[in-house]
Short mmCIF file of C-alpha atoms in Angstrom, two decimals:
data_model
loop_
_atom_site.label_atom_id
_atom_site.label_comp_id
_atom_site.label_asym_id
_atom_site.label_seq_id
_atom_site.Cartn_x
_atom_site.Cartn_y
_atom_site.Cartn_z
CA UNK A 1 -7.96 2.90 -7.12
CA UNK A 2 -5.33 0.54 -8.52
CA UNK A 3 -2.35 2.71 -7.93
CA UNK A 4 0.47 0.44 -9.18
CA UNK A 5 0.99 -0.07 -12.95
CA UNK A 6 4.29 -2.53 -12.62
CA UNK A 7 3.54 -5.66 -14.95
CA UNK A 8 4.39 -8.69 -13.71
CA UNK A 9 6.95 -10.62 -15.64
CA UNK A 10 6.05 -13.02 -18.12
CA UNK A 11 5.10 -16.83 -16.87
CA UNK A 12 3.14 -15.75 -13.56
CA UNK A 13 0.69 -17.03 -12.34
CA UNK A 14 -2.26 -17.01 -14.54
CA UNK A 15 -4.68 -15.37 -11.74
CA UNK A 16 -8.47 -15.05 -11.47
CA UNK A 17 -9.49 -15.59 -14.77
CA UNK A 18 -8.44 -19.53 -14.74
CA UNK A 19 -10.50 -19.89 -11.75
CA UNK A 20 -13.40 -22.59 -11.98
CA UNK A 21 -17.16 -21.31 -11.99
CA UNK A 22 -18.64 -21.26 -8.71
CA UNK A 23 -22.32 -20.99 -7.62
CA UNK A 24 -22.33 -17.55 -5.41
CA UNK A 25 -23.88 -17.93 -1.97
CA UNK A 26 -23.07 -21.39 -1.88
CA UNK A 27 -22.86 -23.28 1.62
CA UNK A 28 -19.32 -23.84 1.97
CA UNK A 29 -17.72 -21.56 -0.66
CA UNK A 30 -16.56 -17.90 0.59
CA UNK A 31 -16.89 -15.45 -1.81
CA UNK A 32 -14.17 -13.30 -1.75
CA UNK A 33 -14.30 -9.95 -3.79
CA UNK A 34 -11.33 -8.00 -4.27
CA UNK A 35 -10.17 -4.27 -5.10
CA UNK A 36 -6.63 -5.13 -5.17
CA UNK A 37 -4.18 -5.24 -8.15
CA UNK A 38 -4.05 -8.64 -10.09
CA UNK A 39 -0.47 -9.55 -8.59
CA UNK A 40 -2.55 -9.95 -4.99
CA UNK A 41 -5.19 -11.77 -6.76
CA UNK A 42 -2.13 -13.92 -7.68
CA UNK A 43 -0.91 -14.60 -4.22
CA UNK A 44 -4.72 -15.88 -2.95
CA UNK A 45 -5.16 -18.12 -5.95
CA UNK A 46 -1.67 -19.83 -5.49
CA UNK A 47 -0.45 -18.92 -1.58
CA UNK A 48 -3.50 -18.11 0.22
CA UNK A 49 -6.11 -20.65 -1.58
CA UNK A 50 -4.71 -23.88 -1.68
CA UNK A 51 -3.69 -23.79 2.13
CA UNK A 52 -6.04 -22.29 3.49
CA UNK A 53 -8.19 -25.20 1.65
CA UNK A 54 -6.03 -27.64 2.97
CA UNK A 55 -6.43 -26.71 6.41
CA UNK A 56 -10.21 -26.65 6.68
CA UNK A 57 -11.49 -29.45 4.65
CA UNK A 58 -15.22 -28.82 3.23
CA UNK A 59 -14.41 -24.94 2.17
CA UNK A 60 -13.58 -23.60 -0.31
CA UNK A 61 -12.26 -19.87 -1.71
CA UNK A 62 -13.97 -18.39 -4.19
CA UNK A 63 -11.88 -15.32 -5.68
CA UNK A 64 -13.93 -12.38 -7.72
CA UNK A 65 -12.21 -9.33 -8.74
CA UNK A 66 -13.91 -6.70 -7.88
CA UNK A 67 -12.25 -4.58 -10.62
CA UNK A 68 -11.77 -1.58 -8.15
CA UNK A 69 -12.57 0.31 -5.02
CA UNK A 70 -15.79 1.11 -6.97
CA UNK A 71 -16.90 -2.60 -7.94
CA UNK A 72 -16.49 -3.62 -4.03
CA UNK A 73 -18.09 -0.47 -2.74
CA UNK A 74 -21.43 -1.98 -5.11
CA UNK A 75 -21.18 -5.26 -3.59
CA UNK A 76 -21.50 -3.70 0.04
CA UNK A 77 -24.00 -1.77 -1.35
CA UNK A 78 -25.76 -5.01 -3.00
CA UNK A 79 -25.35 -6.34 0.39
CA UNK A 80 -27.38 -3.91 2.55
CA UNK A 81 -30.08 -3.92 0.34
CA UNK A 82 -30.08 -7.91 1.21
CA UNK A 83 -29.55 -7.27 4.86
CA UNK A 84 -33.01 -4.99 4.66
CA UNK A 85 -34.82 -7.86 2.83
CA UNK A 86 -33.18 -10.36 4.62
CA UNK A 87 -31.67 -11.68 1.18
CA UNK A 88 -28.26 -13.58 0.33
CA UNK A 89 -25.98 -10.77 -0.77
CA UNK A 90 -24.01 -13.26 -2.31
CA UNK A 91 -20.68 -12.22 -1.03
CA UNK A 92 -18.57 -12.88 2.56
CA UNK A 93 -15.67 -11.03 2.42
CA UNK A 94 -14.55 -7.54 0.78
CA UNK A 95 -10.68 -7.24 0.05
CA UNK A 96 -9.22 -3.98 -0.15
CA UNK A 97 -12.11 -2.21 1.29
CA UNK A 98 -12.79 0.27 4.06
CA UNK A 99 -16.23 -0.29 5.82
CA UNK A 100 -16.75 3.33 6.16
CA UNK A 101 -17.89 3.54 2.07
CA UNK A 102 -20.91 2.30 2.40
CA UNK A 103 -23.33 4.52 3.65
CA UNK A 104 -25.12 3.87 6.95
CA UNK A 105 -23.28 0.35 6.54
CA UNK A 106 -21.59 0.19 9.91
CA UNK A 107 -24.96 1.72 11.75
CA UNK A 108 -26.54 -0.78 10.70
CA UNK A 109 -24.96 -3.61 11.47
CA UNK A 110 -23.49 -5.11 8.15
CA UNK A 111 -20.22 -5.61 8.79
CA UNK A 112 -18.74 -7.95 11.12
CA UNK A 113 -16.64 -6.26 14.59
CA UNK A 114 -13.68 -8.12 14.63
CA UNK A 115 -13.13 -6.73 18.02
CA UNK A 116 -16.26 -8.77 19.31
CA UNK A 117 -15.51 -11.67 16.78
CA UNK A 118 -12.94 -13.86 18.60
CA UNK A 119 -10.05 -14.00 16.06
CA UNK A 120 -7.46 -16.07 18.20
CA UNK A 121 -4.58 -14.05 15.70
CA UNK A 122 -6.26 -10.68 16.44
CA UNK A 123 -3.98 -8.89 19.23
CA UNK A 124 -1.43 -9.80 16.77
CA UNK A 125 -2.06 -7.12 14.30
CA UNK A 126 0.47 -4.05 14.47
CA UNK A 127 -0.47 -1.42 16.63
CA UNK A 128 -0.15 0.99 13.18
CA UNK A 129 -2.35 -1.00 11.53
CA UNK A 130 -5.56 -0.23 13.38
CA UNK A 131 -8.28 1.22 12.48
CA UNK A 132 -11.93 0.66 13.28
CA UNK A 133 -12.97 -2.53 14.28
CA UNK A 134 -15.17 -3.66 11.29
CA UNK A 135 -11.90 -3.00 9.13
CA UNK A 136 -9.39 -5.51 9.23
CA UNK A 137 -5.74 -4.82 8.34
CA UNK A 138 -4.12 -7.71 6.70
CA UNK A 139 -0.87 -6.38 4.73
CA UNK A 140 0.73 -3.13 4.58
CA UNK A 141 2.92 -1.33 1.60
CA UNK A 142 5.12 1.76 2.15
CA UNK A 143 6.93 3.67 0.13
CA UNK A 144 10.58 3.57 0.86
CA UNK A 145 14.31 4.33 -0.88
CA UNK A 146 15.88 1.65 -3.21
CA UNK A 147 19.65 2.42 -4.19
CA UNK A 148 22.18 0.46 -6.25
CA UNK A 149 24.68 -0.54 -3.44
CA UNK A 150 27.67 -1.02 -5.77
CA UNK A 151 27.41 3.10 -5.67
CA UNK A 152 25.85 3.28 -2.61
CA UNK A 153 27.12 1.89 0.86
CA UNK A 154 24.53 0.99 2.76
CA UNK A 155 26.60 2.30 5.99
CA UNK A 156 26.02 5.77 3.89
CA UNK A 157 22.10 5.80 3.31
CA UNK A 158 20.49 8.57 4.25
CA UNK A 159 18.39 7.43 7.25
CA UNK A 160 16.23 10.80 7.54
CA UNK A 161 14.77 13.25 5.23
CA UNK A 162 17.22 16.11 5.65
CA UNK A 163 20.07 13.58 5.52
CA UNK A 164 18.29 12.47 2.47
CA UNK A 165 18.42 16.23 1.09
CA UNK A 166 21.56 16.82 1.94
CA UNK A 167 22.73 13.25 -0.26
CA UNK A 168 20.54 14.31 -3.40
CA UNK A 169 22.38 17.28 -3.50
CA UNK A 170 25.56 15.95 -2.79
CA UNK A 171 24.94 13.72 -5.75
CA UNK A 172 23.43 15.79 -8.40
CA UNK A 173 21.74 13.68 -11.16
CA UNK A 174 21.76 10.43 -8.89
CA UNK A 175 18.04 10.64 -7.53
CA UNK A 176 14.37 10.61 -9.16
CA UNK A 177 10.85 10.42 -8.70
CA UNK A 178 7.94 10.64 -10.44
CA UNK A 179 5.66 12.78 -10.61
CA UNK A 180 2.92 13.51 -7.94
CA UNK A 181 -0.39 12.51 -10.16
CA UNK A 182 1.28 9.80 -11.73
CA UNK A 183 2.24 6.97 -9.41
CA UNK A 184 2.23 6.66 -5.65
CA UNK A 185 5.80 6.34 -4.99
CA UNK A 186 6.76 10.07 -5.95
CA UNK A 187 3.44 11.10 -4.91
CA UNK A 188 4.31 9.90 -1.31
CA UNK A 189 7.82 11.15 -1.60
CA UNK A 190 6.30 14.94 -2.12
CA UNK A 191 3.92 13.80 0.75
CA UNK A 192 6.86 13.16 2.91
CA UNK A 193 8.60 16.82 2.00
CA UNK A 194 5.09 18.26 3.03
CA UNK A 195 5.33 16.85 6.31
CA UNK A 196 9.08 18.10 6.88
CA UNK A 197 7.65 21.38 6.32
CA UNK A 198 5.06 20.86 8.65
CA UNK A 199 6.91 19.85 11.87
CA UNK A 200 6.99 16.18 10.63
CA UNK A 201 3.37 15.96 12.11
CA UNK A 202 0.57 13.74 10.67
CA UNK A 203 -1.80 14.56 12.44
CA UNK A 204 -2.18 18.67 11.08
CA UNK A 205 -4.22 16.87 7.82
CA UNK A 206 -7.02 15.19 7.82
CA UNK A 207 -9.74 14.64 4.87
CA UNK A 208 -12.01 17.36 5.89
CA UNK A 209 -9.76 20.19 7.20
CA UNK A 210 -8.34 21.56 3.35
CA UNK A 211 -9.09 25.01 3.08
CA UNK A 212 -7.33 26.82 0.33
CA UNK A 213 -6.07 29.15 3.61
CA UNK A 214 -4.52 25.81 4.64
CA UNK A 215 -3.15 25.00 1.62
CA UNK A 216 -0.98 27.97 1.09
CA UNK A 217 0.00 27.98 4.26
CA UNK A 218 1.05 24.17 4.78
CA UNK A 219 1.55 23.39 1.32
CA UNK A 220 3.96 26.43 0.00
CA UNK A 221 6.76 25.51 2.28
CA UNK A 222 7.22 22.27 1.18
CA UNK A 223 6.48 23.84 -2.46
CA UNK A 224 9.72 25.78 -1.48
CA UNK A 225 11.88 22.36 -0.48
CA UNK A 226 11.71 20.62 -3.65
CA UNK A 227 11.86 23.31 -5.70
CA UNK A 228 15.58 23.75 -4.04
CA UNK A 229 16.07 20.03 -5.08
CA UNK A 230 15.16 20.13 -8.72
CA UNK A 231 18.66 21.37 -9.99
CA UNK A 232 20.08 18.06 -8.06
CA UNK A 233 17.70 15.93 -9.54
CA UNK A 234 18.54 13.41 -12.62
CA UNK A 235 18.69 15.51 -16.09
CA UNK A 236 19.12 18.87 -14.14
CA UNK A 237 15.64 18.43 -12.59
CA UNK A 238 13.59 15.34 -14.91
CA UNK A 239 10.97 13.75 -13.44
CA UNK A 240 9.27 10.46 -14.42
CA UNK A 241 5.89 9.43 -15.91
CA UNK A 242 5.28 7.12 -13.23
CA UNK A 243 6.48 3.65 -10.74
CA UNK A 244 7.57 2.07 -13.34
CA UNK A 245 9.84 4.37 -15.16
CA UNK A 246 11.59 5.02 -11.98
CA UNK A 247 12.38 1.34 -11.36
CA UNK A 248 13.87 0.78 -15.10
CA UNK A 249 15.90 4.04 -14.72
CA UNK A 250 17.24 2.36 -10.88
CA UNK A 251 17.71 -1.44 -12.53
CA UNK A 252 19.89 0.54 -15.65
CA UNK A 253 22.51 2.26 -13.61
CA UNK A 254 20.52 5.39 -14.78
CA UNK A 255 20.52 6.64 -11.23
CA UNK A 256 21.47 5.41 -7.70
CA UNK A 257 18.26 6.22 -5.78
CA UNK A 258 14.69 6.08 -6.11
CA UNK A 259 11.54 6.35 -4.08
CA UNK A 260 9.60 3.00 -4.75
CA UNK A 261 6.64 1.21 -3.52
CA UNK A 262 7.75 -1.39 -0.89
CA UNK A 263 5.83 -4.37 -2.72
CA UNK A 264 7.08 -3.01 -6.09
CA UNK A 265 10.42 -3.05 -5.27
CA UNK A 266 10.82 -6.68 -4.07
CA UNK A 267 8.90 -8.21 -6.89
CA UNK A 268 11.61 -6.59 -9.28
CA UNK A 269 14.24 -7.72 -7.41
CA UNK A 270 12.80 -11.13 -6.87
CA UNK A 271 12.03 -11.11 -10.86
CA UNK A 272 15.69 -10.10 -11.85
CA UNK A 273 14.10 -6.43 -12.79
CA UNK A 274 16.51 -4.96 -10.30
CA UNK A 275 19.75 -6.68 -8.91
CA UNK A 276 20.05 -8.55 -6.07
CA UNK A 277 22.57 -5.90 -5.32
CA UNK A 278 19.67 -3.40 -4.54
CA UNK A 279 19.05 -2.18 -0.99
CA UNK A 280 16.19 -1.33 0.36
CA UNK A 281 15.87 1.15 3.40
CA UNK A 282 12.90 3.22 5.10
CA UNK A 283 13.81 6.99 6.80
CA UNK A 284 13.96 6.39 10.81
CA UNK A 285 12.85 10.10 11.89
CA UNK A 286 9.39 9.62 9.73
CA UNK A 287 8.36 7.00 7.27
CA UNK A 288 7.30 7.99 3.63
CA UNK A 289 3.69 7.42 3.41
CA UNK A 290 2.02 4.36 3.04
CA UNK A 291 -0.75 2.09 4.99
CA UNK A 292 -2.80 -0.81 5.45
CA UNK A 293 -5.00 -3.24 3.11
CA UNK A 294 -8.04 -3.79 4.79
CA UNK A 295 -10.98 -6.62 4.49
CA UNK A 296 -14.29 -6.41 5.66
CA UNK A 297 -16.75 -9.57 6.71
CA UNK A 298 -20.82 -9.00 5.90
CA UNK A 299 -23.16 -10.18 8.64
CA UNK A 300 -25.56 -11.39 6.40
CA UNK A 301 -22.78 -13.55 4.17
CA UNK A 302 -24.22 -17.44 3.77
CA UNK A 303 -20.59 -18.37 5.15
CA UNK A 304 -19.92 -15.62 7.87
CA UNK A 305 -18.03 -17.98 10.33
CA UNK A 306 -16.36 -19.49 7.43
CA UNK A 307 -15.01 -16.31 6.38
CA UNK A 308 -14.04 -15.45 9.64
CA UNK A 309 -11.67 -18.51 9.68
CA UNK A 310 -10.04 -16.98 6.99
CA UNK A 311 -9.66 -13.52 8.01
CA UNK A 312 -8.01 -15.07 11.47
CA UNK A 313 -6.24 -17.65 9.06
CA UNK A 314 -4.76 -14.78 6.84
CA UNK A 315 -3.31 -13.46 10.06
CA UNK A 316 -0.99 -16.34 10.93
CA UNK A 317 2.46 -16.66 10.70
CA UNK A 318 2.43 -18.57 7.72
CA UNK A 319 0.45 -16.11 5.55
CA UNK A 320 2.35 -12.87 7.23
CA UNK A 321 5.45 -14.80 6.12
CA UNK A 322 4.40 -15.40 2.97
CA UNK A 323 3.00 -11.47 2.14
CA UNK A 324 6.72 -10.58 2.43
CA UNK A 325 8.37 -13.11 1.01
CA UNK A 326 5.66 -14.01 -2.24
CA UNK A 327 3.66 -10.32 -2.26
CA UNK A 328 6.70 -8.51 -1.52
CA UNK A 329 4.16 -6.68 0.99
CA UNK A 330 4.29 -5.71 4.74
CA UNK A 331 3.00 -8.11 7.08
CA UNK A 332 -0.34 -6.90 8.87
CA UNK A 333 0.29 -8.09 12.38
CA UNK A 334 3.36 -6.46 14.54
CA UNK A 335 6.77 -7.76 13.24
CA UNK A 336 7.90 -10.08 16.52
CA UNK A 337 5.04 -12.51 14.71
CA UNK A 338 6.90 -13.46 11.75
CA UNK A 339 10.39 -15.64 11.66
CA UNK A 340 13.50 -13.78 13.32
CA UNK A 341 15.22 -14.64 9.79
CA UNK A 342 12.87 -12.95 8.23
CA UNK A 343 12.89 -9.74 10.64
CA UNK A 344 16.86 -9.96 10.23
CA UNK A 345 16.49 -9.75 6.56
CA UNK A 346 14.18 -6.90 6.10
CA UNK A 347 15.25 -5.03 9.09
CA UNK A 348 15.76 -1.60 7.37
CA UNK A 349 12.35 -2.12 6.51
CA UNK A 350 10.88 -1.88 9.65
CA UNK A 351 9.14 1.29 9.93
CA UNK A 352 8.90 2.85 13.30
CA UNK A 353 5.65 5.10 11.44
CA UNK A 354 3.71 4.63 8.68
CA UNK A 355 2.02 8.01 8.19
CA UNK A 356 -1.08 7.68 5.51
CA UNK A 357 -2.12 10.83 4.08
CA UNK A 358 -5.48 11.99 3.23
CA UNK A 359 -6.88 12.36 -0.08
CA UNK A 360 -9.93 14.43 -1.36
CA UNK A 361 -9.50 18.20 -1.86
CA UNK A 362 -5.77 17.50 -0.36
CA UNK A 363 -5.03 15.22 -2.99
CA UNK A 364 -6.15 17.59 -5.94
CA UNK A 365 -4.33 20.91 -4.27
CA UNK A 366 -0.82 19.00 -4.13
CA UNK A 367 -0.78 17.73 -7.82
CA UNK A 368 -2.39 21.25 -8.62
CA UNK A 369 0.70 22.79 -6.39
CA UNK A 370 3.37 20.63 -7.43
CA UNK A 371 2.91 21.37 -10.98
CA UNK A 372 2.41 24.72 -10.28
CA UNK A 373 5.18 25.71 -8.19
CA UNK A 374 7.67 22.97 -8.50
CA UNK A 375 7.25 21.87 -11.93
CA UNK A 376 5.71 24.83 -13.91
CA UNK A 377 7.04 23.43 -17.24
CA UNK A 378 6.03 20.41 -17.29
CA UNK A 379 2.34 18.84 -18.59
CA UNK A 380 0.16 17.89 -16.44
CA UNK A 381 -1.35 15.77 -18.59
CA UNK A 382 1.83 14.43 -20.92
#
C-alpha cells in the first residue's frame, strides 16, 4: 500500500507518465514494474535510468507503475501462468514486492535466488536488510524524530524512548503524531511504545501469533503509556490526520518534535518545506519501525541477465549514494559502502535496529486499541 501522502513540490520531475511507449518483452528492454510511490518512480526515470543506460550500452529501462502492491502481485501472478506455458510474462523485475505473495511462486521456481545469482555488490547489502534470497533489499525508510534545533539542542535529543517520554513531558505541547490508521509515521511511533511495553523485543510478534488473549495482554500496557502522554501532547493531547500534517505543524514553529518518515523528512528539508535548521535523529536503545524495499527478478523474464545487471547495478555505491542524497531514503547495503562524508552527515541516522512490525490481525487490533483506549474521543473515521 502507498503509505506516504507528502506531495512533491511543484516543478519535479514529471515521472512515468512522460515515458516513451515501449514494446513489452522486448530483447533488450527490462521491464520494470513498480509498487512504490511516484517520488521513487521519479528517482529511476531521472537517477537510476539514464546511468544505468549509460553504463551498459544496448539496454534499456522500461518503467511501469504498477499502481500498488496489488497491480505487482498480478504481474507475478501473470507471470507463473507464463512460466507453466512456457510464455513471455512480459515483465523482468518487480519493485516494491515481496516474493512470498504469489502463491506457490517461490516452489516453483519463478523468481530468481540472488544468493545463487552472482551479484558482485551482493555481500554488500546490510545485514538488517535480509530476508529470503529471492527478495532483494535495495533501500530502506525508518521512521525517526525531526526537531527544530533553534529550540532544540541537538546535545539534548532524546536518544531513547524513555528519555524521549521523559522530554514530551517536560515540554508539554511541543510533540505530535498522527494518528495510528492514518499515516505510518505515528503509526510506527505507537509501534515503538508497544515494544517498550514489551521488553523492547521484536521478536514476541509475528503475523500469525495475534490472538485477542495476546492482544490484551501485549497491547494494554502500551495502551497505558501513551495514554499518560496525551496531556503533554500539542493542544492538551491533539493528534494529526496524517504525515503530512505533522510536517507543516514541525516546518511552522507549531511544535518542536515530530515522528516522521525518514525519506519524508529529507525531501522537505531538501524542498525548503522544513528548514535547513531541522535535525534529524533515530533512538539508540531501539529504532522506531521501519524496513526494507525489496525487488524481485522472474526466471522466465525475456531479459533475466539483463535485469540482473541492474539489480547488482542498483547496489553500487553510486546508486546507494544517490537513495540518500536524491530519495532521501536509506541505503540498502551496510553503511561502510557509501562515502565517509556522507556517513558523517547522516550519522544520527544510523540505526543500530530497524524493527518491522507485522501487519494483519495486529495491524487492525492496534488502530482498534488506540482509538479505543488512547483516543476514545476521537473519529476513527474523521
Amino acid at each position: 500500500m502507498k503509505r506516504r501522502e507528502f506531495m512533491l513540490a511543484a516543478g519535479t520531475f514529471a515521472g512515468a507518465l512522460m515515458l516513451p511507449r515501449m514494446s513489452f518483452g522486448a530483447e533488450g528492454v527490462i521491464d520494470v514494474y513498480f509498487s512504490s510511490d511516484q517520488n521513487v518512480i521519479d528517482f529511476w526515470t531521472n537517477v537510476v535510468k539514464p546511468k544505468f543506460e549509460a553504463a551498459n550500452a544496448g539496454l534499456t529501462l522500461n518503467l511501469v507503475d504498477g499502481g500498488d502492491g496489488a497491480g505487482v502481485a498480478a504481474i507475478a501472478d501473470r507471470a507463473l501462468a507464463a512460466l507453466a506455458g512456457g510464455q513471455d510474462p512480459q515483465a523482468d523485475l518487480l519493485e516494491g514486492f515481496d516474493s512470498r505473495v504469489t502463491v506457490d511462486g517461490i516452489a516453483k521456481g519463478l523468481f530468481v535466488d540472488f544468493e545463487q545469482a552472482g551479484l558482485s555488490n551482493y555481500s554488500k547489502i546490510n545485514p538488517l536488510a535480509f530476508d529470503i534470497p529471492t527478495n532483494l533489499p535495495y533501500r530502506g525508510s525508518q521512521v525517526l524524530l525531526a526537531y527544530d534545533t533553534t529550540k532544540l539542542d541537538p546535545a539534548n535529543v532524546p536518544k531513547t524512548f524513555a528519555d524521549l517520554v521523559a522530554w514530551i513531558k517536560a515540554n508539554p505541547g511541543q510533540f505530535i503524531y498522527n494518528r495510528p490508521n492514518k499515516g505510518g509515521s505515528g503509526g510506527n511511533f505507537v509501534r515503538r511504545a508497544i515494544y517498550e511495553a514489551n521488553g523492547k523485543d521484536p521478536a514476541k510478534f509475528t503475523v500469525d501469533n495475534y490472538t485477542a488473549e495476546a492482544g490484551e495482554a501485549m497491547l494494554n500496557p502500551a495502551w497505558d503509556i501513551l495514554k499518560d502522554l496525551a496531556p503533554s501532547l500539542f493542544d492538551g493531547g491533539a493528534y494529526t490526520s496524517g504525515n503530512t500534517q505533522s510536517i507543516q505543524l514541525l516546518g511552522q514553529s507549531a511544535v518542536t518534535m515530530i515522528p516522521a518518515w525518514s525519506d519524508q523528512a529529507l525531501s522537505a528539508i531538501a524542498q525548503g518545506v522544513l528548514p535547513e535548521t531541522t535535525g534529524l535523529v533515530q533512538l539508540q536503545d531501539l529504532g522506531l519501525p521501519g524496513g526494507f524495499t525489496k525487488l524481485a527478478v522472474l526466471t522466465n523474464g525475456t531479459n533475466k541477465d539483463a535485469a540482473l545487471k541492474l539489480a547488482d547495478f542498483l547496489l553500487s555505491e553510486e546508486i546507494q549514494s544517490a537513495v540518500l542524497t536524491e530519495l532521501g531514503g536509506f541505503p540498502g547495503v551496510s553503511w561502510d559502502y557509501v562515502s565517509a562524508e556522507l556517513r558523517e552527515k547522516f550519522a544520527d541516522l544510523i540505526p543500530q535496529t530497524i524493527p518491522n512490525f507485522p501487519s494483519g490481525d495486529w495491524e487492525k487490533a492496534i488502530n482498534d486499541g488506540w482509538y479505543r483506549a488512547v483516543a476514545p474521543n476521537v473519529d476513527p473515521a474523521s
